[in-house]
Amino acid sequence: MGSVQDSDIKPVGSYPPSGIDVLIVGTGLAGLTAAIESVRKGHNVHILERHDDINTAGDMYFMGHSATTFFRHWPELSKEYEMISMNNAWIETFKHDGQRMITPKKVSDRLRQAGMDPNKPPGAFQMRPLIYRMYLNEVQRQGIKIHFGQRVVDYYEDEQRQKAGVVTDKGERFEADVVIAADGVGSKCQKLVGGQVRAMSSGRAMWRAAFPIHHLDKNPELKQFLKMGGDNNEDPMVRTWLGPGTYAMVLIRKETCVWLMNHDVTGSEEENWTNTVEPDDVLSNMDKGLGDSTWDPRIKELIRLTPSKTIVNFELFWRNPQPSWNSPGARVVLIGDAAHSFLPASGNGATQAIEDAVSIASCLQLGGKENVPEAVRTHVRFRFIRCSCAQKMGFSNAELLQHTNWEKVKTNPKLAQPKLPSWIWKHDPEKYAYENYDKMVDTIRKGIPFDQVDTVPPNYPPGYKYEQWNIDDMQKEVDSATVSMGSGNWD
């Protein structure tokens, strides 16, 4: 066993070889984090990726503080993260029609106004391409082997031989002591661990685009409006527009403009990050359902200036919580989106995927080669209720963003931004695993159901009692602006 303290920094080489062979499927944030953390914990790692290269394209996502605490062990990665992070960012908020509701403020001031410590923010928006390059640089420094062009079509385990493996579309087999399925929604692993979760159309989609800032030169007036923040207009600026049943966000950095907008389905959307539409498709659909109060003309002009084949129209599907994350013999485990998909409004998908990866690598190190199944089951117990709660937060945030009460926002600007409760961002998944591993193992050995554990401190809302929930009921609550989170302190 080991221990980890707040001040501990344990770089690669700090842990002895575990002898555990880890096979990771997928090179998303969950897969890449699991790879480097498994190396640091002494495991032997191989990665399978279905594409011929890693896709580093995309726009932005929110990375919570709990997902970056482990960076302290990675000096080069940590240095790169500081270089690409949006320090000193500003934010302002509008109604969808363009009326400014909250004047530009530094994010740190908004945090202070919301009662948070500006020196310890709950997280930050990051550019996906920059984050992926950062991770790939570390993967290369560690010499981790990625097998490209390996599309996994089946997972299996052999309890007698104490092995698990996958089969590719070419008929090749890869085996290890444990297989980590980080291959996203619709993972073929779901069949083995307890059944595929049915995807249900939400009736909603997201237009998303990222492009070089020089395209704004075509409209000097718009470029001036979308200027960066700070006294010298050199700080990143986030602008949000909130409307009835919709919202939009624009991020301006020195070299890049990113925008996204939530909307009703139009017929051209797909759950596919390569599915693009042209600006005219967006412009002809964005005002539908808004009546006389249409979108801010400045947003429309931004859309007109967006380069061709840049706007992704990504359909949003609801999925009920995956009932099980590990195979019967617990040598195959789902992490990230494969285990728990998130609504965009949650701001939690990337964060929880990284937490998963840190947790499973730690649990395997703590359990050792002779106890891989027990380590996997312990990891799942650490993560399941926490992620279920984080998923529910997405519905609460969707209600805030799509049914904004502007009268209340005037006195409490916190109501015009997604909730980021302390039980999410103050968590340290590595420290939590080291402090509670033996206690959680004991609950497994005693046969205590996961939702009746009372000997391990919760990493979810204090006082919360786990309740099963489904997408249909939660979406009805969002539509009626009556989202109920259940028991416990969710703030």
PDB file of C-alpha atoms in Angstrom, residues 181-333:
ATOM      1  CA  ALA A 181     -12.407   0.619 -22.394  1.00  0.00           C
ATOM      2  CA  ALA A 182     -12.077   4.348 -23.057  1.00  0.00           C
ATOM      3  CA  ASP A 183     -13.615   4.254 -26.522  1.00  0.00           C
ATOM      4  CA  GLY A 184     -16.521   6.602 -25.933  1.00  0.00           C
ATOM      5  CA  VAL A 185     -20.296   6.363 -26.186  1.00  0.00           C
ATOM      6  CA  GLY A 186     -21.454   3.193 -27.861  1.00  0.00           C
ATOM      7  CA  SER A 187     -18.400   1.235 -26.717  1.00  0.00           C
ATOM      8  CA  LYS A 188     -18.542  -2.404 -27.774  1.00  0.00           C
ATOM      9  CA  CYS A 189     -17.585  -3.168 -24.197  1.00  0.00           C
ATOM     10  CA  GLN A 190     -21.032  -2.256 -22.914  1.00  0.00           C
ATOM     11  CA  LYS A 191     -22.396  -5.613 -24.043  1.00  0.00           C
ATOM     12  CA  LEU A 192     -19.894  -7.462 -21.845  1.00  0.00           C
ATOM     13  CA  VAL A 193     -20.383  -5.308 -18.761  1.00  0.00           C
ATOM     14  CA  GLY A 194     -24.159  -5.419 -18.669  1.00  0.00           C
ATOM     15  CA  GLY A 195     -25.938  -4.265 -21.763  1.00  0.00           C
ATOM     16  CA  GLN A 196     -25.854  -1.425 -24.247  1.00  0.00           C
ATOM     17  CA  VAL A 197     -27.572   1.740 -23.034  1.00  0.00           C
ATOM     18  CA  ARG A 198     -30.165   2.859 -25.575  1.00  0.00           C
ATOM     19  CA  ALA A 199     -29.572   6.278 -27.095  1.00  0.00           C
ATOM     20  CA  MET A 200     -32.633   8.529 -27.086  1.00  0.00           C
ATOM     21  CA  SER A 201     -32.913  11.656 -29.179  1.00  0.00           C
ATOM     22  CA  SER A 202     -33.068  14.782 -27.044  1.00  0.00           C
ATOM     23  CA  GLY A 203     -34.451  16.876 -29.862  1.00  0.00           C
ATOM     24  CA  ARG A 204     -31.447  19.153 -29.332  1.00  0.00           C
ATOM     25  CA  ALA A 205     -28.066  19.673 -30.966  1.00  0.00           C
ATOM     26  CA  MET A 206     -25.008  21.940 -30.764  1.00  0.00           C
ATOM     27  CA  TRP A 207     -23.477  24.057 -33.495  1.00  0.00           C
ATOM     28  CA  ARG A 208     -19.761  24.379 -32.695  1.00  0.00           C
ATOM     29  CA  ALA A 209     -16.951  26.094 -34.579  1.00  0.00           C
ATOM     30  CA  ALA A 210     -13.314  27.100 -34.061  1.00  0.00           C
ATOM     31  CA  PHE A 211     -11.273  29.098 -36.546  1.00  0.00           C
ATOM     32  CA  PRO A 212      -8.337  31.542 -36.824  1.00  0.00           C
ATOM     33  CA  ILE A 213      -9.103  35.015 -35.525  1.00  0.00           C
ATOM     34  CA  HIS A 214      -8.050  36.748 -38.767  1.00  0.00           C
ATOM     35  CA  HIS A 215     -11.407  35.853 -40.328  1.00  0.00           C
ATOM     36  CA  LEU A 216     -12.912  38.619 -38.172  1.00  0.00           C
ATOM     37  CA  ASP A 217     -10.879  41.185 -40.117  1.00  0.00           C
ATOM     38  CA  LYS A 218     -13.657  41.182 -42.721  1.00  0.00           C
ATOM     39  CA  ASN A 219     -15.887  43.064 -40.271  1.00  0.00           C
ATOM     40  CA  PRO A 220     -13.927  45.624 -38.196  1.00  0.00           C
ATOM     41  CA  GLU A 221     -17.025  46.581 -36.180  1.00  0.00           C
ATOM     42  CA  LEU A 222     -17.630  42.979 -35.117  1.00  0.00           C
ATOM     43  CA  LYS A 223     -13.934  42.463 -34.426  1.00  0.00           C
ATOM     44  CA  GLN A 224     -13.963  45.493 -32.139  1.00  0.00           C
ATOM     45  CA  PHE A 225     -17.011  44.162 -30.288  1.00  0.00           C
ATOM     46  CA  LEU A 226     -15.371  40.742 -29.899  1.00  0.00           C
ATOM     47  CA  LYS A 227     -12.106  42.194 -28.652  1.00  0.00           C
ATOM     48  CA  MET A 228     -10.181  40.486 -25.911  1.00  0.00           C
ATOM     49  CA  GLY A 229     -10.392  41.587 -22.277  1.00  0.00           C
ATOM     50  CA  GLY A 230      -8.210  43.583 -19.937  1.00  0.00           C
ATOM     51  CA  ASP A 231      -6.754  47.082 -20.066  1.00  0.00           C
ATOM     52  CA  ASN A 232      -4.640  46.200 -23.084  1.00  0.00           C
ATOM     53  CA  ASN A 233      -7.175  43.857 -24.742  1.00  0.00           C
ATOM     54  CA  GLU A 234      -4.768  40.949 -24.355  1.00  0.00           C
ATOM     55  CA  ASP A 235      -6.682  38.635 -22.016  1.00  0.00           C
ATOM     56  CA  PRO A 236      -8.989  35.810 -23.175  1.00  0.00           C
ATOM     57  CA  MET A 237     -12.659  36.802 -23.223  1.00  0.00           C
ATOM     58  CA  VAL A 238     -15.684  34.539 -22.806  1.00  0.00           C
ATOM     59  CA  ARG A 239     -19.096  35.930 -23.764  1.00  0.00           C
ATOM     60  CA  THR A 240     -22.333  34.069 -23.095  1.00  0.00           C
ATOM     61  CA  TRP A 241     -25.819  34.633 -24.525  1.00  0.00           C
ATOM     62  CA  LEU A 242     -28.768  33.081 -22.699  1.00  0.00           C
ATOM     63  CA  GLY A 243     -32.222  32.773 -24.245  1.00  0.00           C
ATOM     64  CA  PRO A 244     -35.472  30.831 -23.908  1.00  0.00           C
ATOM     65  CA  GLY A 245     -34.546  27.199 -24.488  1.00  0.00           C
ATOM     66  CA  THR A 246     -31.166  28.128 -25.951  1.00  0.00           C
ATOM     67  CA  TYR A 247     -27.740  29.547 -25.163  1.00  0.00           C
ATOM     68  CA  ALA A 248     -24.527  30.445 -26.951  1.00  0.00           C
ATOM     69  CA  MET A 249     -20.918  31.063 -26.014  1.00  0.00           C
ATOM     70  CA  VAL A 250     -18.050  32.816 -27.789  1.00  0.00           C
ATOM     71  CA  LEU A 251     -14.430  32.523 -26.720  1.00  0.00           C
ATOM     72  CA  ILE A 252     -11.816  34.919 -28.068  1.00  0.00           C
ATOM     73  CA  ARG A 253      -8.119  34.150 -27.691  1.00  0.00           C
ATOM     74  CA  LYS A 254      -5.139  35.786 -29.315  1.00  0.00           C
ATOM     75  CA  GLU A 255      -5.179  33.512 -32.364  1.00  0.00           C
ATOM     76  CA  THR A 256      -8.545  31.729 -32.199  1.00  0.00           C
ATOM     77  CA  CYS A 257     -12.287  32.361 -32.142  1.00  0.00           C
ATOM     78  CA  VAL A 258     -14.588  29.630 -30.835  1.00  0.00           C
ATOM     79  CA  TRP A 259     -18.366  29.736 -30.748  1.00  0.00           C
ATOM     80  CA  LEU A 260     -21.101  27.276 -29.887  1.00  0.00           C
ATOM     81  CA  MET A 261     -24.887  27.387 -29.759  1.00  0.00           C
ATOM     82  CA  ASN A 262     -27.490  25.006 -28.370  1.00  0.00           C
ATOM     83  CA  HIS A 263     -30.516  24.570 -30.655  1.00  0.00           C
ATOM     84  CA  ASP A 264     -33.478  22.411 -31.645  1.00  0.00           C
ATOM     85  CA  VAL A 265     -32.733  19.689 -34.185  1.00  0.00           C
ATOM     86  CA  THR A 266     -32.891  20.847 -37.807  1.00  0.00           C
ATOM     87  CA  GLY A 267     -32.392  17.576 -39.710  1.00  0.00           C
ATOM     88  CA  SER A 268     -28.708  18.068 -40.551  1.00  0.00           C
ATOM     89  CA  GLU A 269     -27.258  17.056 -37.172  1.00  0.00           C
ATOM     90  CA  GLU A 270     -25.445  13.807 -36.360  1.00  0.00           C
ATOM     91  CA  GLU A 271     -23.655  12.404 -33.315  1.00  0.00           C
ATOM     92  CA  ASN A 272     -20.427  12.745 -35.248  1.00  0.00           C
ATOM     93  CA  TRP A 273     -17.619  15.273 -34.757  1.00  0.00           C
ATOM     94  CA  THR A 274     -16.916  15.385 -38.505  1.00  0.00           C
ATOM     95  CA  ASN A 275     -20.492  16.319 -39.469  1.00  0.00           C
ATOM     96  CA  THR A 276     -20.261  19.916 -40.700  1.00  0.00           C
ATOM     97  CA  VAL A 277     -22.831  22.373 -42.029  1.00  0.00           C
ATOM     98  CA  GLU A 278     -22.497  25.737 -43.728  1.00  0.00           C
ATOM     99  CA  PRO A 279     -23.272  29.134 -42.136  1.00  0.00           C
ATOM    100  CA  ASP A 280     -26.477  29.482 -44.194  1.00  0.00           C
ATOM    101  CA  ASP A 281     -27.854  26.333 -42.556  1.00  0.00           C
ATOM    102  CA  VAL A 282     -27.342  27.890 -39.120  1.00  0.00           C
ATOM    103  CA  LEU A 283     -28.690  31.314 -40.097  1.00  0.00           C
ATOM    104  CA  SER A 284     -31.870  29.847 -41.571  1.00  0.00           C
ATOM    105  CA  ASN A 285     -32.661  27.873 -38.414  1.00  0.00           C
ATOM    106  CA  MET A 286     -31.328  29.742 -35.391  1.00  0.00           C
ATOM    107  CA  ASP A 287     -34.332  32.057 -34.856  1.00  0.00           C
ATOM    108  CA  LYS A 288     -36.982  29.349 -35.059  1.00  0.00           C
ATOM    109  CA  GLY A 289     -39.143  29.233 -31.963  1.00  0.00           C
ATOM    110  CA  LEU A 290     -37.972  32.614 -30.631  1.00  0.00           C
ATOM    111  CA  GLY A 291     -40.877  34.699 -31.896  1.00  0.00           C
ATOM    112  CA  ASP A 292     -40.199  38.413 -32.325  1.00  0.00           C
ATOM    113  CA  SER A 293     -37.169  38.383 -30.015  1.00  0.00           C
ATOM    114  CA  THR A 294     -34.520  36.973 -32.349  1.00  0.00           C
ATOM    115  CA  TRP A 295     -30.804  36.376 -31.968  1.00  0.00           C
ATOM    116  CA  ASP A 296     -28.309  39.194 -31.515  1.00  0.00           C
ATOM    117  CA  PRO A 297     -27.308  40.454 -35.016  1.00  0.00           C
ATOM    118  CA  ARG A 298     -23.656  40.337 -33.920  1.00  0.00           C
ATOM    119  CA  ILE A 299     -23.903  36.574 -33.365  1.00  0.00           C
ATOM    120  CA  LYS A 300     -25.410  36.231 -36.825  1.00  0.00           C
ATOM    121  CA  GLU A 301     -22.564  38.201 -38.359  1.00  0.00           C
ATOM    122  CA  LEU A 302     -20.046  35.998 -36.558  1.00  0.00           C
ATOM    123  CA  ILE A 303     -21.729  32.963 -38.065  1.00  0.00           C
ATOM    124  CA  ARG A 304     -21.593  34.527 -41.548  1.00  0.00           C
ATOM    125  CA  LEU A 305     -17.831  35.002 -41.171  1.00  0.00           C
ATOM    126  CA  THR A 306     -17.239  31.414 -40.069  1.00  0.00           C
ATOM    127  CA  PRO A 307     -15.198  29.550 -42.724  1.00  0.00           C
ATOM    128  CA  SER A 308     -16.806  26.797 -44.794  1.00  0.00           C
ATOM    129  CA  LYS A 309     -16.699  23.235 -43.439  1.00  0.00           C
ATOM    130  CA  THR A 310     -15.951  24.520 -39.947  1.00  0.00           C
ATOM    131  CA  ILE A 311     -19.312  24.364 -38.147  1.00  0.00           C
ATOM    132  CA  VAL A 312     -19.998  20.979 -36.555  1.00  0.00           C
ATOM    133  CA  ASN A 313     -23.686  20.202 -36.005  1.00  0.00           C
ATOM    134  CA  PHE A 314     -23.536  17.624 -33.221  1.00  0.00           C
ATOM    135  CA  GLU A 315     -26.746  15.899 -32.189  1.00  0.00           C
ATOM    136  CA  LEU A 316     -27.297  15.421 -28.468  1.00  0.00           C
ATOM    137  CA  PHE A 317     -28.566  12.035 -27.391  1.00  0.00           C
ATOM    138  CA  TRP A 318     -29.749  11.230 -23.891  1.00  0.00           C
ATOM    139  CA  ARG A 319     -28.546   7.986 -22.355  1.00  0.00           C
ATOM    140  CA  ASN A 320     -29.704   6.537 -19.087  1.00  0.00           C
ATOM    141  CA  PRO A 321     -26.888   5.842 -16.615  1.00  0.00           C
ATOM    142  CA  GLN A 322     -24.844   2.771 -17.553  1.00  0.00           C
ATOM    143  CA  PRO A 323     -25.949   0.200 -14.928  1.00  0.00           C
ATOM    144  CA  SER A 324     -22.577  -1.539 -14.687  1.00  0.00           C
ATOM    145  CA  TRP A 325     -19.047  -0.459 -15.556  1.00  0.00           C
ATOM    146  CA  ASN A 326     -17.102  -3.698 -15.202  1.00  0.00           C
ATOM    147  CA  SER A 327     -17.274  -7.180 -16.674  1.00  0.00           C
ATOM    148  CA  PRO A 328     -18.425 -10.136 -14.521  1.00  0.00           C
ATOM    149  CA  GLY A 329     -14.827 -11.094 -13.755  1.00  0.00           C
ATOM    150  CA  ALA A 330     -13.837  -7.416 -13.338  1.00  0.00           C
ATOM    151  CA  ARG A 331     -10.930  -7.548 -15.768  1.00  0.00           C
ATOM    152  CA  VAL A 332     -12.598  -5.154 -18.218  1.00  0.00           C
ATOM    153  CA  VAL A 333     -13.734  -1.717 -17.095  1.00  0.00           C
TER     154      VAL A 333
END
